[in-house]
mmCIF file of N, CA and C in Angstrom:
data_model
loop_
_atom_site.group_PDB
_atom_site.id
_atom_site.type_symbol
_atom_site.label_atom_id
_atom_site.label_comp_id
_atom_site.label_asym_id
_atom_site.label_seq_id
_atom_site.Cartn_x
_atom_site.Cartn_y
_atom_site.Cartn_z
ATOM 1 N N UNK S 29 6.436 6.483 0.894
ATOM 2 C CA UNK S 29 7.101 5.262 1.303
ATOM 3 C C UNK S 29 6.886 4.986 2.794
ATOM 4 N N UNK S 30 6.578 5.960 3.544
ATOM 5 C CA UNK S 30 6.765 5.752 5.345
ATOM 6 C C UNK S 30 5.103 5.073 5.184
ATOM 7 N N UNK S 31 4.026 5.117 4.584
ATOM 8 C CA UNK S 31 3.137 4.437 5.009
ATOM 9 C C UNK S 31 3.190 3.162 4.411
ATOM 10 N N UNK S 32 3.726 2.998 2.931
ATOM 11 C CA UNK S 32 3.778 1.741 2.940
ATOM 12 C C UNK S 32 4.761 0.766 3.842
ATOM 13 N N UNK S 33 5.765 1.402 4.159
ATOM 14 C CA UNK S 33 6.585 0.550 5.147
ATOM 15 C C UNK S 33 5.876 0.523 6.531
ATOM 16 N N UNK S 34 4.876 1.667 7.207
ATOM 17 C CA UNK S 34 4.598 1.375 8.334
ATOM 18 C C UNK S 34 3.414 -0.223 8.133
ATOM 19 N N UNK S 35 2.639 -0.346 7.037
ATOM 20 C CA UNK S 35 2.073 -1.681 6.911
ATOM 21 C C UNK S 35 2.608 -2.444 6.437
ATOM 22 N N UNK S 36 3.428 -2.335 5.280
ATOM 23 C CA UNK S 36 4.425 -3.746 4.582
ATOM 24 C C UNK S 36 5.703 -3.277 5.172
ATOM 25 N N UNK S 37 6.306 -4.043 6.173
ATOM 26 C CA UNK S 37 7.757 -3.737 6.517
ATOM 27 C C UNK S 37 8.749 -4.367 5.251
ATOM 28 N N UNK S 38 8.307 -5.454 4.574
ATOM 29 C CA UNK S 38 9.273 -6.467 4.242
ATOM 30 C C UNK S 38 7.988 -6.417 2.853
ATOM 31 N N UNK S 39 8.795 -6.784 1.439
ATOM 32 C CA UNK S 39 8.886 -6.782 0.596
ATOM 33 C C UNK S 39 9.393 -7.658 -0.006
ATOM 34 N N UNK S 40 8.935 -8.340 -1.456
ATOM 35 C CA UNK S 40 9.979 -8.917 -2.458
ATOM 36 C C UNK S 40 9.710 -8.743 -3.834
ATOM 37 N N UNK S 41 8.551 -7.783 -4.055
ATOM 38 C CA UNK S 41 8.701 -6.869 -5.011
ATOM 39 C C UNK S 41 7.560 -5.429 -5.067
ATOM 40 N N UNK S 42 7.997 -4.417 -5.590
ATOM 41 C CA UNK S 42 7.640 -3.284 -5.934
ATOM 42 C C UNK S 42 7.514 -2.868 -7.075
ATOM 43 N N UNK S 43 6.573 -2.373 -7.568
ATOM 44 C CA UNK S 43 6.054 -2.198 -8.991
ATOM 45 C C UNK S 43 5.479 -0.747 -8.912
ATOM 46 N N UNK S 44 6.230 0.332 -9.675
ATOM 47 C CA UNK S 44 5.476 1.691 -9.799
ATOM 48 C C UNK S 44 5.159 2.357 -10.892
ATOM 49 N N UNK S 45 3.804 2.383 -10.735
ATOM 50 C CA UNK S 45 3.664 3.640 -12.070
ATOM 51 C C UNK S 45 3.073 4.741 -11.742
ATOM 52 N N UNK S 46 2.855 5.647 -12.982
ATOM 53 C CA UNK S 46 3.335 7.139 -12.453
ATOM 54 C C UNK S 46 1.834 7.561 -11.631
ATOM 55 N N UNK S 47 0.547 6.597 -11.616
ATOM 56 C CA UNK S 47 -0.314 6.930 -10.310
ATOM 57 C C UNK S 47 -0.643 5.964 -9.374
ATOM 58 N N UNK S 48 -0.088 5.031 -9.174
ATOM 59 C CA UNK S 48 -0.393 4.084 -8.221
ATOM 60 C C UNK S 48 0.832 3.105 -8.003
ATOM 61 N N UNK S 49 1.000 2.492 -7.136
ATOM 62 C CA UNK S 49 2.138 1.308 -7.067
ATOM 63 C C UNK S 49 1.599 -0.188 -6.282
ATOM 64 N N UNK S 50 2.313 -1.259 -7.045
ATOM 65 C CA UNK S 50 2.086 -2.641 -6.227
ATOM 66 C C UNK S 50 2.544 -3.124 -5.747
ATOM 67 N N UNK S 51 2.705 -3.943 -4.561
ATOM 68 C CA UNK S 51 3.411 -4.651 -3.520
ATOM 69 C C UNK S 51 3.255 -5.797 -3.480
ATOM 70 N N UNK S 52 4.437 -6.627 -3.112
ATOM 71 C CA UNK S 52 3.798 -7.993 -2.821
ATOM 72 C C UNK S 52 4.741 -8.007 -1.639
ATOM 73 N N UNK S 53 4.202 -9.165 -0.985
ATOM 74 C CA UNK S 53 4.775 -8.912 0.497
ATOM 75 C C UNK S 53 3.852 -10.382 0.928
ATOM 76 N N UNK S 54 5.021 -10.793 1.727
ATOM 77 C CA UNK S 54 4.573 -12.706 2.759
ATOM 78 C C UNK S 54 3.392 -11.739 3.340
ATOM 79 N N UNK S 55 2.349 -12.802 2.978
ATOM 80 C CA UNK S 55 0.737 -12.472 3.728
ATOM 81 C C UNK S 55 0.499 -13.776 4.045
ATOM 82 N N UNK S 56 -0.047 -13.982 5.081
ATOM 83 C CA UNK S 56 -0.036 -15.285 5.879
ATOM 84 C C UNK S 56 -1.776 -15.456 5.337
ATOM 85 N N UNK S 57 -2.427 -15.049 5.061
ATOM 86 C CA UNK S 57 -3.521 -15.195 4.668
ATOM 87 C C UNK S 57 -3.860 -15.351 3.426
ATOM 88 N N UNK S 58 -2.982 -15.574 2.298
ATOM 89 C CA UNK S 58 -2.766 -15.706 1.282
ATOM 90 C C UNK S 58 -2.730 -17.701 1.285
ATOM 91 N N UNK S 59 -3.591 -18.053 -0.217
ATOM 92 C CA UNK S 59 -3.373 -19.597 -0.082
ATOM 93 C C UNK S 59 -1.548 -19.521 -0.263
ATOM 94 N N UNK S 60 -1.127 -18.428 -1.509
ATOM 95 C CA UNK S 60 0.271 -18.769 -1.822
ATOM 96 C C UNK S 60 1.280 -18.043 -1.210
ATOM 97 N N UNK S 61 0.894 -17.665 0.063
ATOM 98 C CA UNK S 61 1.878 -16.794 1.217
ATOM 99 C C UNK S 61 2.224 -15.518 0.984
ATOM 100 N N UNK S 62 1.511 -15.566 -0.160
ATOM 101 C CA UNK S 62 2.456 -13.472 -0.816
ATOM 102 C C UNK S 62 1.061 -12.760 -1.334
ATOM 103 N N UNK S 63 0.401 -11.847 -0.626
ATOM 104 C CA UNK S 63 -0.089 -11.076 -1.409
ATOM 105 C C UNK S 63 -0.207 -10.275 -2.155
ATOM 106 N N UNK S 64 -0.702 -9.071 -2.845
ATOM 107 C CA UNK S 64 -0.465 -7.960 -3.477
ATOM 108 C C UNK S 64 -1.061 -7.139 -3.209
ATOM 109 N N UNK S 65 -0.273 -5.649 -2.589
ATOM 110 C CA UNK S 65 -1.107 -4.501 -2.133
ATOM 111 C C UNK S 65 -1.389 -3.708 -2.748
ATOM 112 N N UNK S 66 -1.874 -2.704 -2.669
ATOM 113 C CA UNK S 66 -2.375 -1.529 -4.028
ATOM 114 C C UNK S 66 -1.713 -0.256 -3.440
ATOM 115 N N UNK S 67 -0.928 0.361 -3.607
ATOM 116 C CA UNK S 67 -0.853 1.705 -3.094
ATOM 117 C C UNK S 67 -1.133 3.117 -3.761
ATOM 118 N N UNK S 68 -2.679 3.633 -3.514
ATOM 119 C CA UNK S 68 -2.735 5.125 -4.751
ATOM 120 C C UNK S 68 -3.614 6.235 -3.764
ATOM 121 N N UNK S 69 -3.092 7.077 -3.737
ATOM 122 C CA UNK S 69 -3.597 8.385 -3.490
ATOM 123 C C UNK S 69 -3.396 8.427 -1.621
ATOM 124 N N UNK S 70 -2.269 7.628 -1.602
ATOM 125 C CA UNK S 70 -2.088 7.632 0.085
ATOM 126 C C UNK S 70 -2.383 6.796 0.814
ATOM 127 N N UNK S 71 -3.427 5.119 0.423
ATOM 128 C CA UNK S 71 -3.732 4.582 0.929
ATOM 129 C C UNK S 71 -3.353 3.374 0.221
ATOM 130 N N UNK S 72 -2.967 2.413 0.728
ATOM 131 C CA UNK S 72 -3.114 1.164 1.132
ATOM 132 C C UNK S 72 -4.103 -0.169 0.420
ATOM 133 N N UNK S 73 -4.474 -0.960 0.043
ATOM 134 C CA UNK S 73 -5.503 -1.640 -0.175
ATOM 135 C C UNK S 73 -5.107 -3.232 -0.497
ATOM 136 N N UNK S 74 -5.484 -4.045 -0.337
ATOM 137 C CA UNK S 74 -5.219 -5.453 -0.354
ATOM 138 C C UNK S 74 -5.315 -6.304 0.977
ATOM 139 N N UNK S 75 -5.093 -7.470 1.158
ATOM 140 C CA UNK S 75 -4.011 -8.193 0.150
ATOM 141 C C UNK S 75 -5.067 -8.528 -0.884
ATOM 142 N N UNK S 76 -4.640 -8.624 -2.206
ATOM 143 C CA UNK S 76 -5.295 -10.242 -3.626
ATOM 144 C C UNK S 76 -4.196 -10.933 -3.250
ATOM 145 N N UNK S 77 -4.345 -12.512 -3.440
ATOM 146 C CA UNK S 77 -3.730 -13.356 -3.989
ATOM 147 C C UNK S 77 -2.232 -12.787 -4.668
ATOM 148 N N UNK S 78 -0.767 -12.855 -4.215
ATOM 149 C CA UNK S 78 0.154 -12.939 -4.874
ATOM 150 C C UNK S 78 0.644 -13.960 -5.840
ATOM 151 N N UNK S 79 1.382 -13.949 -5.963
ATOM 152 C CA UNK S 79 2.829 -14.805 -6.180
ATOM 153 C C UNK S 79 4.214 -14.156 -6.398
ATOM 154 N N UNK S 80 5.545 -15.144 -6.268
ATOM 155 C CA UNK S 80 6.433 -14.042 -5.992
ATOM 156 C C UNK S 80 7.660 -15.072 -6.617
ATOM 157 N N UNK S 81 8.375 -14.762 -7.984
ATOM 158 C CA UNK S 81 9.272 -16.012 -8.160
ATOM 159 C C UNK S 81 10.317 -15.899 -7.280
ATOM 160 N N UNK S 82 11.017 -14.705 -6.711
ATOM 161 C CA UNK S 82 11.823 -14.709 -5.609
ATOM 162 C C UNK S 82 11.259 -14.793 -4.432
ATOM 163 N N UNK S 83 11.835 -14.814 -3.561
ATOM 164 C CA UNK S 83 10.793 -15.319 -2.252
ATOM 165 C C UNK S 83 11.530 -14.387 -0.619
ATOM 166 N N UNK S 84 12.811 -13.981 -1.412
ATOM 167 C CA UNK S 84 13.727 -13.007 -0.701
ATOM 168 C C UNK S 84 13.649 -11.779 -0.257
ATOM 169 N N UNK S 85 12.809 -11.373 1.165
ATOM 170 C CA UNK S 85 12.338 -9.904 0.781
ATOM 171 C C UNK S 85 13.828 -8.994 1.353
ATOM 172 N N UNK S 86 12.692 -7.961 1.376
ATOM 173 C CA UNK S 86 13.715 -6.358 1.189
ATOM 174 C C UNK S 86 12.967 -5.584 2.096
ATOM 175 N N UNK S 87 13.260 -5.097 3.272
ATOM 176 C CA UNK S 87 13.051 -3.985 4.316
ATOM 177 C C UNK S 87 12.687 -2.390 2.968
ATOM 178 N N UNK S 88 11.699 -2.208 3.152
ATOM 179 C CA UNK S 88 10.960 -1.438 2.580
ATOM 180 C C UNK S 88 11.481 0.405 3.227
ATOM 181 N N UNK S 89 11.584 0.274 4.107
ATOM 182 C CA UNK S 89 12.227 1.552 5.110
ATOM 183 C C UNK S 89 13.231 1.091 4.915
ATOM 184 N N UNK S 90 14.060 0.831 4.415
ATOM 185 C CA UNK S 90 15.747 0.894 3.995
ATOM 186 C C UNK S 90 16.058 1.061 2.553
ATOM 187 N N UNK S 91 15.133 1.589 1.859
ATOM 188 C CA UNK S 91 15.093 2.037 0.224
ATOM 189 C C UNK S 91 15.120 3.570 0.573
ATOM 190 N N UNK S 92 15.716 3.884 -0.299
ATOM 191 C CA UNK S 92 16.278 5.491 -0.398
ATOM 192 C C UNK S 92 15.239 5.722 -1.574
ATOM 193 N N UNK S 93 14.152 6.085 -1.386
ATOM 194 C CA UNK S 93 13.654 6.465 -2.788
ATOM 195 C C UNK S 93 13.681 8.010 -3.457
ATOM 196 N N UNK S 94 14.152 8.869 -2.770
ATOM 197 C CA UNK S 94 15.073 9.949 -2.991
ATOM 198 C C UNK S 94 15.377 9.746 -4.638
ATOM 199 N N UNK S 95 16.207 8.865 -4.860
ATOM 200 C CA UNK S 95 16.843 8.758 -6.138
ATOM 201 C C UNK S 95 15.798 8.620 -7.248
ATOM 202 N N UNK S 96 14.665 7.819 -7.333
ATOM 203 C CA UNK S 96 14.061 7.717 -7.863
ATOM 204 C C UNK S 96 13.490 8.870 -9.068
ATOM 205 N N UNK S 97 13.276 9.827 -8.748
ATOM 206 C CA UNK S 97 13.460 11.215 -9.720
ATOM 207 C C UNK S 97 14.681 11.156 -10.916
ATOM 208 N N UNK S 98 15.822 11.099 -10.846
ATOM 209 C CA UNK S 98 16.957 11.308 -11.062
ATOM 210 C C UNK S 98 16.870 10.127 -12.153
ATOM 211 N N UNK S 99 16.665 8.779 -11.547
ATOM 212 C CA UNK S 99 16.698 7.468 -12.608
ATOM 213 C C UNK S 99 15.731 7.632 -13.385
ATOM 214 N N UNK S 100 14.237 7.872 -13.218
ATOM 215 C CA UNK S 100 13.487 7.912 -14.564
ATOM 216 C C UNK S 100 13.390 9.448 -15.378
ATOM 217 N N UNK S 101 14.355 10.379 -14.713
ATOM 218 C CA UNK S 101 15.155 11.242 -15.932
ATOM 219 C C UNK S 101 15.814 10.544 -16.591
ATOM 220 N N UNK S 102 17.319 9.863 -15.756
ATOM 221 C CA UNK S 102 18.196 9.334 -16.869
ATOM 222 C C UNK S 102 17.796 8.469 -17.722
ATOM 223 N N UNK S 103 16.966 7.620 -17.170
ATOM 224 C CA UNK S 103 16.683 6.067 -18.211
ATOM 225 C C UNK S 103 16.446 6.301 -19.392
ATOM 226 N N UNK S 104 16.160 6.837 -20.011
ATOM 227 C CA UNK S 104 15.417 7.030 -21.556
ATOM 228 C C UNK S 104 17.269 7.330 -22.212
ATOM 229 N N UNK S 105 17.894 8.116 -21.558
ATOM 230 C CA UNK S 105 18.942 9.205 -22.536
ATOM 231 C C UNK S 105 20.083 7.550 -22.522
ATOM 232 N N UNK S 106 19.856 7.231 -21.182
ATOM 233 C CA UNK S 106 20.705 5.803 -21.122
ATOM 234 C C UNK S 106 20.933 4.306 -21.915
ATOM 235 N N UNK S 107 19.562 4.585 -22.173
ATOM 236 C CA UNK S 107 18.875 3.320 -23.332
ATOM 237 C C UNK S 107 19.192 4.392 -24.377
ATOM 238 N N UNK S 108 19.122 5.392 -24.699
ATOM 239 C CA UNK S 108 19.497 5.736 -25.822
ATOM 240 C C UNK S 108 18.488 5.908 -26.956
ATOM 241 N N UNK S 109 17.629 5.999 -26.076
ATOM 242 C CA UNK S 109 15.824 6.191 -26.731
ATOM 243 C C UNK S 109 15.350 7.751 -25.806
ATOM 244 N N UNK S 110 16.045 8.642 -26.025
ATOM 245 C CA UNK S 110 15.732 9.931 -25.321
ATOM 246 C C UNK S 110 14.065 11.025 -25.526
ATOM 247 N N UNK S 111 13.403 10.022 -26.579
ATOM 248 C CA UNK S 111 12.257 10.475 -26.832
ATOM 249 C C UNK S 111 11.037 9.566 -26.143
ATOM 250 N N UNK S 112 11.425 8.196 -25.582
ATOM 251 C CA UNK S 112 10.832 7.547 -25.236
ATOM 252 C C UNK S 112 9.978 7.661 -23.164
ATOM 253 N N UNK S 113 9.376 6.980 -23.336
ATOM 254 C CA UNK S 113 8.457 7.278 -21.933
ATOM 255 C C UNK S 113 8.855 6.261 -20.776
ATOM 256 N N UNK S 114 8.970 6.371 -19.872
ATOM 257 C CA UNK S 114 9.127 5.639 -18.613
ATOM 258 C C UNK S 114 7.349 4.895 -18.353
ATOM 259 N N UNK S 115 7.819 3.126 -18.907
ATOM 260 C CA UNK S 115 6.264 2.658 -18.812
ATOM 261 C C UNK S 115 6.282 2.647 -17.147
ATOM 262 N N UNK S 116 7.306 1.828 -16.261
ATOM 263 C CA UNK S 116 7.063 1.580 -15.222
ATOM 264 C C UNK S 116 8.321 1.435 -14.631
ATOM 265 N N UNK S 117 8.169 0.915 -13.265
ATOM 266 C CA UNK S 117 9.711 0.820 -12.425
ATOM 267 C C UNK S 117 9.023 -0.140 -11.329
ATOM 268 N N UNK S 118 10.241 -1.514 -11.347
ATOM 269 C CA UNK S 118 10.481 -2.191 -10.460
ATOM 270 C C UNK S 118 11.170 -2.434 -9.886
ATOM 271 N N UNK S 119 11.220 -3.013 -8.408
ATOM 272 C CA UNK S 119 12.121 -2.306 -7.223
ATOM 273 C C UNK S 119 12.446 -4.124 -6.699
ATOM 274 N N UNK S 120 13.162 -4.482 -6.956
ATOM 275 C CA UNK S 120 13.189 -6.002 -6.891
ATOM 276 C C UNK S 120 14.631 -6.668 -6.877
ATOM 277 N N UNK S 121 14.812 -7.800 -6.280
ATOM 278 C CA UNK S 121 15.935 -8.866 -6.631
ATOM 279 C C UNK S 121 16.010 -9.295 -8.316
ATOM 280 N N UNK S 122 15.279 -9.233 -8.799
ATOM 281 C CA UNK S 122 14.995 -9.787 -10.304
ATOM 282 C C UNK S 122 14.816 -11.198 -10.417
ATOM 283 N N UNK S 123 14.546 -11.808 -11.566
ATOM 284 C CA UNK S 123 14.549 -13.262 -11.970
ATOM 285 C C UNK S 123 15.516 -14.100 -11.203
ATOM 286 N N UNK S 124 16.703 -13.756 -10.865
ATOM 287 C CA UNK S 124 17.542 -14.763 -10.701
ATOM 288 C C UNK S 124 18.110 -14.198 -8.935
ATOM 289 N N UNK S 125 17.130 -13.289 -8.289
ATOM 290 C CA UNK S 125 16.928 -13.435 -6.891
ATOM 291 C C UNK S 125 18.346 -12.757 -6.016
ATOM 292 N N UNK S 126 18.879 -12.079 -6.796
ATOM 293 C CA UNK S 126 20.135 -11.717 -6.391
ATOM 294 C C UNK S 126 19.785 -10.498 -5.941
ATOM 295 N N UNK S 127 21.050 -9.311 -5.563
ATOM 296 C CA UNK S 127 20.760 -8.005 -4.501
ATOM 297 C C UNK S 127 19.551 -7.171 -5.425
ATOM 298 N N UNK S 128 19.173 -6.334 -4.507
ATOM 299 C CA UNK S 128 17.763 -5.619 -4.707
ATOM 300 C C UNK S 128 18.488 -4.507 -5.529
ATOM 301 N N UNK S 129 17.417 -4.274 -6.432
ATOM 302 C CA UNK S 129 17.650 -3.229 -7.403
ATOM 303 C C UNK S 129 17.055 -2.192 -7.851
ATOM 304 N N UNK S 130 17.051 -1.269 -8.654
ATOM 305 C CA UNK S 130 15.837 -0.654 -9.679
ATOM 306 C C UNK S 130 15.835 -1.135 -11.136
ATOM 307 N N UNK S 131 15.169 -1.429 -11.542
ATOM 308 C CA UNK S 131 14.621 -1.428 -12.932
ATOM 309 C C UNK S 131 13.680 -1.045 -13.804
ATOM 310 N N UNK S 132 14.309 0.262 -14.522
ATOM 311 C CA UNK S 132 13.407 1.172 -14.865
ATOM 312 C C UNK S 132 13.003 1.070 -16.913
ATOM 313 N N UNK S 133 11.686 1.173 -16.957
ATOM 314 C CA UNK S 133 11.362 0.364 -18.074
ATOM 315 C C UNK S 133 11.067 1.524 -19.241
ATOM 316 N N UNK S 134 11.564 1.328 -20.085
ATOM 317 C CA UNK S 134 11.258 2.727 -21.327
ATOM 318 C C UNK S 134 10.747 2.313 -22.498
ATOM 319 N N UNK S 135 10.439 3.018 -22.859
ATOM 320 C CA UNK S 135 9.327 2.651 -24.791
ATOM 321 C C UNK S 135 9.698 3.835 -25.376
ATOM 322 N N UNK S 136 9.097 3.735 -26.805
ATOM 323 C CA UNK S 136 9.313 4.730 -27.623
ATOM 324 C C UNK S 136 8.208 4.507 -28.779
ATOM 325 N N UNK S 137 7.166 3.384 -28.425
ATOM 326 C CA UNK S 137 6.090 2.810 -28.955
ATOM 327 C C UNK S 137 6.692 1.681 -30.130
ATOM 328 N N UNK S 138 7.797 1.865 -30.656
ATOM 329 C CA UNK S 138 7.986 0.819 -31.309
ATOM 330 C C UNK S 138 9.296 -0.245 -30.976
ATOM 331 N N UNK S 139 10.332 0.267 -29.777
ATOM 332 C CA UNK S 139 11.264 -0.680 -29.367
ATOM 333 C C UNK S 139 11.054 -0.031 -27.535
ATOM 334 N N UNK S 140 11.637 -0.852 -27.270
ATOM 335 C CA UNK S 140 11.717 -0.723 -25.555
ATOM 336 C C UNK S 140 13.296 -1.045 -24.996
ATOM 337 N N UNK S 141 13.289 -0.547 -23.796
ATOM 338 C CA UNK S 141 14.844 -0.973 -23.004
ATOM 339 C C UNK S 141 14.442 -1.333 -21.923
ATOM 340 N N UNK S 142 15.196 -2.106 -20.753
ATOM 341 C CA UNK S 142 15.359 -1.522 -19.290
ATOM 342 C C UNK S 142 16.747 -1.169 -18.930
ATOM 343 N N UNK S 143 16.297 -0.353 -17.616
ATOM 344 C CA UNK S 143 17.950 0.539 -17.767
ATOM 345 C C UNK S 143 17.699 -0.144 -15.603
ATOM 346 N N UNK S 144 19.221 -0.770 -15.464
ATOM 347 C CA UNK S 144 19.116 -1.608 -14.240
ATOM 348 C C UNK S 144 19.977 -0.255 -13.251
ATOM 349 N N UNK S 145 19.326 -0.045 -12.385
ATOM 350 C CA UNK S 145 20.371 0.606 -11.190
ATOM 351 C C UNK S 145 20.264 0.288 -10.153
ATOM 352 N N UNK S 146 21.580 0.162 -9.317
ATOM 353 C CA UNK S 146 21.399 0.102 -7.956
ATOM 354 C C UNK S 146 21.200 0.512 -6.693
ATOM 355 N N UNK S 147 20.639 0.303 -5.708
ATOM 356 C CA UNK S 147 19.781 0.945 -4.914
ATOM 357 C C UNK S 147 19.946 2.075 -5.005
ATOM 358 N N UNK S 148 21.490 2.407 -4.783
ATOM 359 C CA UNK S 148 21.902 3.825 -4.400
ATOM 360 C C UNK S 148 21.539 4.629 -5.708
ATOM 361 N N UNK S 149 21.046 4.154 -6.494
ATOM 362 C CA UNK S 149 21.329 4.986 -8.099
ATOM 363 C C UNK S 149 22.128 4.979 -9.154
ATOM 364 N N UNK S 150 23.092 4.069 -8.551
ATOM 365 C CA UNK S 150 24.316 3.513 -9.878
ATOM 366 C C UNK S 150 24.047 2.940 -10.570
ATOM 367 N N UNK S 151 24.514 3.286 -12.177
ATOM 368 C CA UNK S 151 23.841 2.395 -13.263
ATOM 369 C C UNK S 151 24.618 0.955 -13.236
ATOM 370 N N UNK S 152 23.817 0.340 -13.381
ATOM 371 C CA UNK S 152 24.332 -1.475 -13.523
ATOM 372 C C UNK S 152 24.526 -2.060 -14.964
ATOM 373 N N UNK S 153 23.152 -2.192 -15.364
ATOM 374 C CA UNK S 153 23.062 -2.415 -16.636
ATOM 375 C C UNK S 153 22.169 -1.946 -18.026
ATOM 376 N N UNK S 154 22.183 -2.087 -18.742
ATOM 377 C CA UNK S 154 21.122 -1.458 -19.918
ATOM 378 C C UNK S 154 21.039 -2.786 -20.828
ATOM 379 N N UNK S 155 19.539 -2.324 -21.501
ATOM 380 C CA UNK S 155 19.191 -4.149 -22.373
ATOM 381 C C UNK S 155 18.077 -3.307 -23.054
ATOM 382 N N UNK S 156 17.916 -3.573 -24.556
ATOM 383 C CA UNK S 156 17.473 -2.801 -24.971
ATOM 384 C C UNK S 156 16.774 -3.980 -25.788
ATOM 385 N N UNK S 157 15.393 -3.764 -26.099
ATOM 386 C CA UNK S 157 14.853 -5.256 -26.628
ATOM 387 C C UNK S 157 13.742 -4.698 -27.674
#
């Protein structure tokens, strides 16, 4: 996290999977102001072309990602699909642009959940689809 925050300070969404992660972040060089960064094996790469339906970022060095371990243990037993896999995790305001969150995504190959927590690691919500 300290290198992606030393190049993306500011954020308005984060996307991780279990070998690489994506960023989008206001890029002034972008036609649509937000690019998307690549982050895998320690480095950095971008901007492509973003887009971003929230537009609200998030100080990237003020995420505790500490917790992160802990939530894609719990998520599966939480959704209640305890055999199922952690596809991905996004680190975002969500659709409707409100406080920054985690949202951690589970399968089981034939139904899926997301299990919502907040920054600190508190569970918010569960939606099982």
């Amino acid at each position: 996290a300290k290198t992606l925050s030393g190049r993306l300070p500011e954020a308005v969404e984060l996307i991780i999977y279990e070998n690489f992660a994506i960023a989008t972040a206001p890029e002034p060089t972008s036609s649509s102001g937000y690019g998307r960064f690549t982050y895998r094996n320690g480095g950095l790469t971008g901007p492509d072309d973003g887009t971003a339906i929230c537009t609200k970022t998030f100080r990237i060095k003020d995420i505790d990602f500490s917790v992160l371990p802990k939530l894609v243990r719990e998520a599966p037993g939480l959704a209640e699909k305890p055999d199922s896999r952690i596809t991905h995790v996004i680190l975002s305001r969500g659709v409707f642009c409100k406080d920054v969150g985690w949202f951690v995504y589970v399968t089981d190959g034939s139904k899926s959940g997301m299990v919502e927590f907040k920054p600190d690691g508190k569970l918010k919500n569960v939606t099982a689809y």
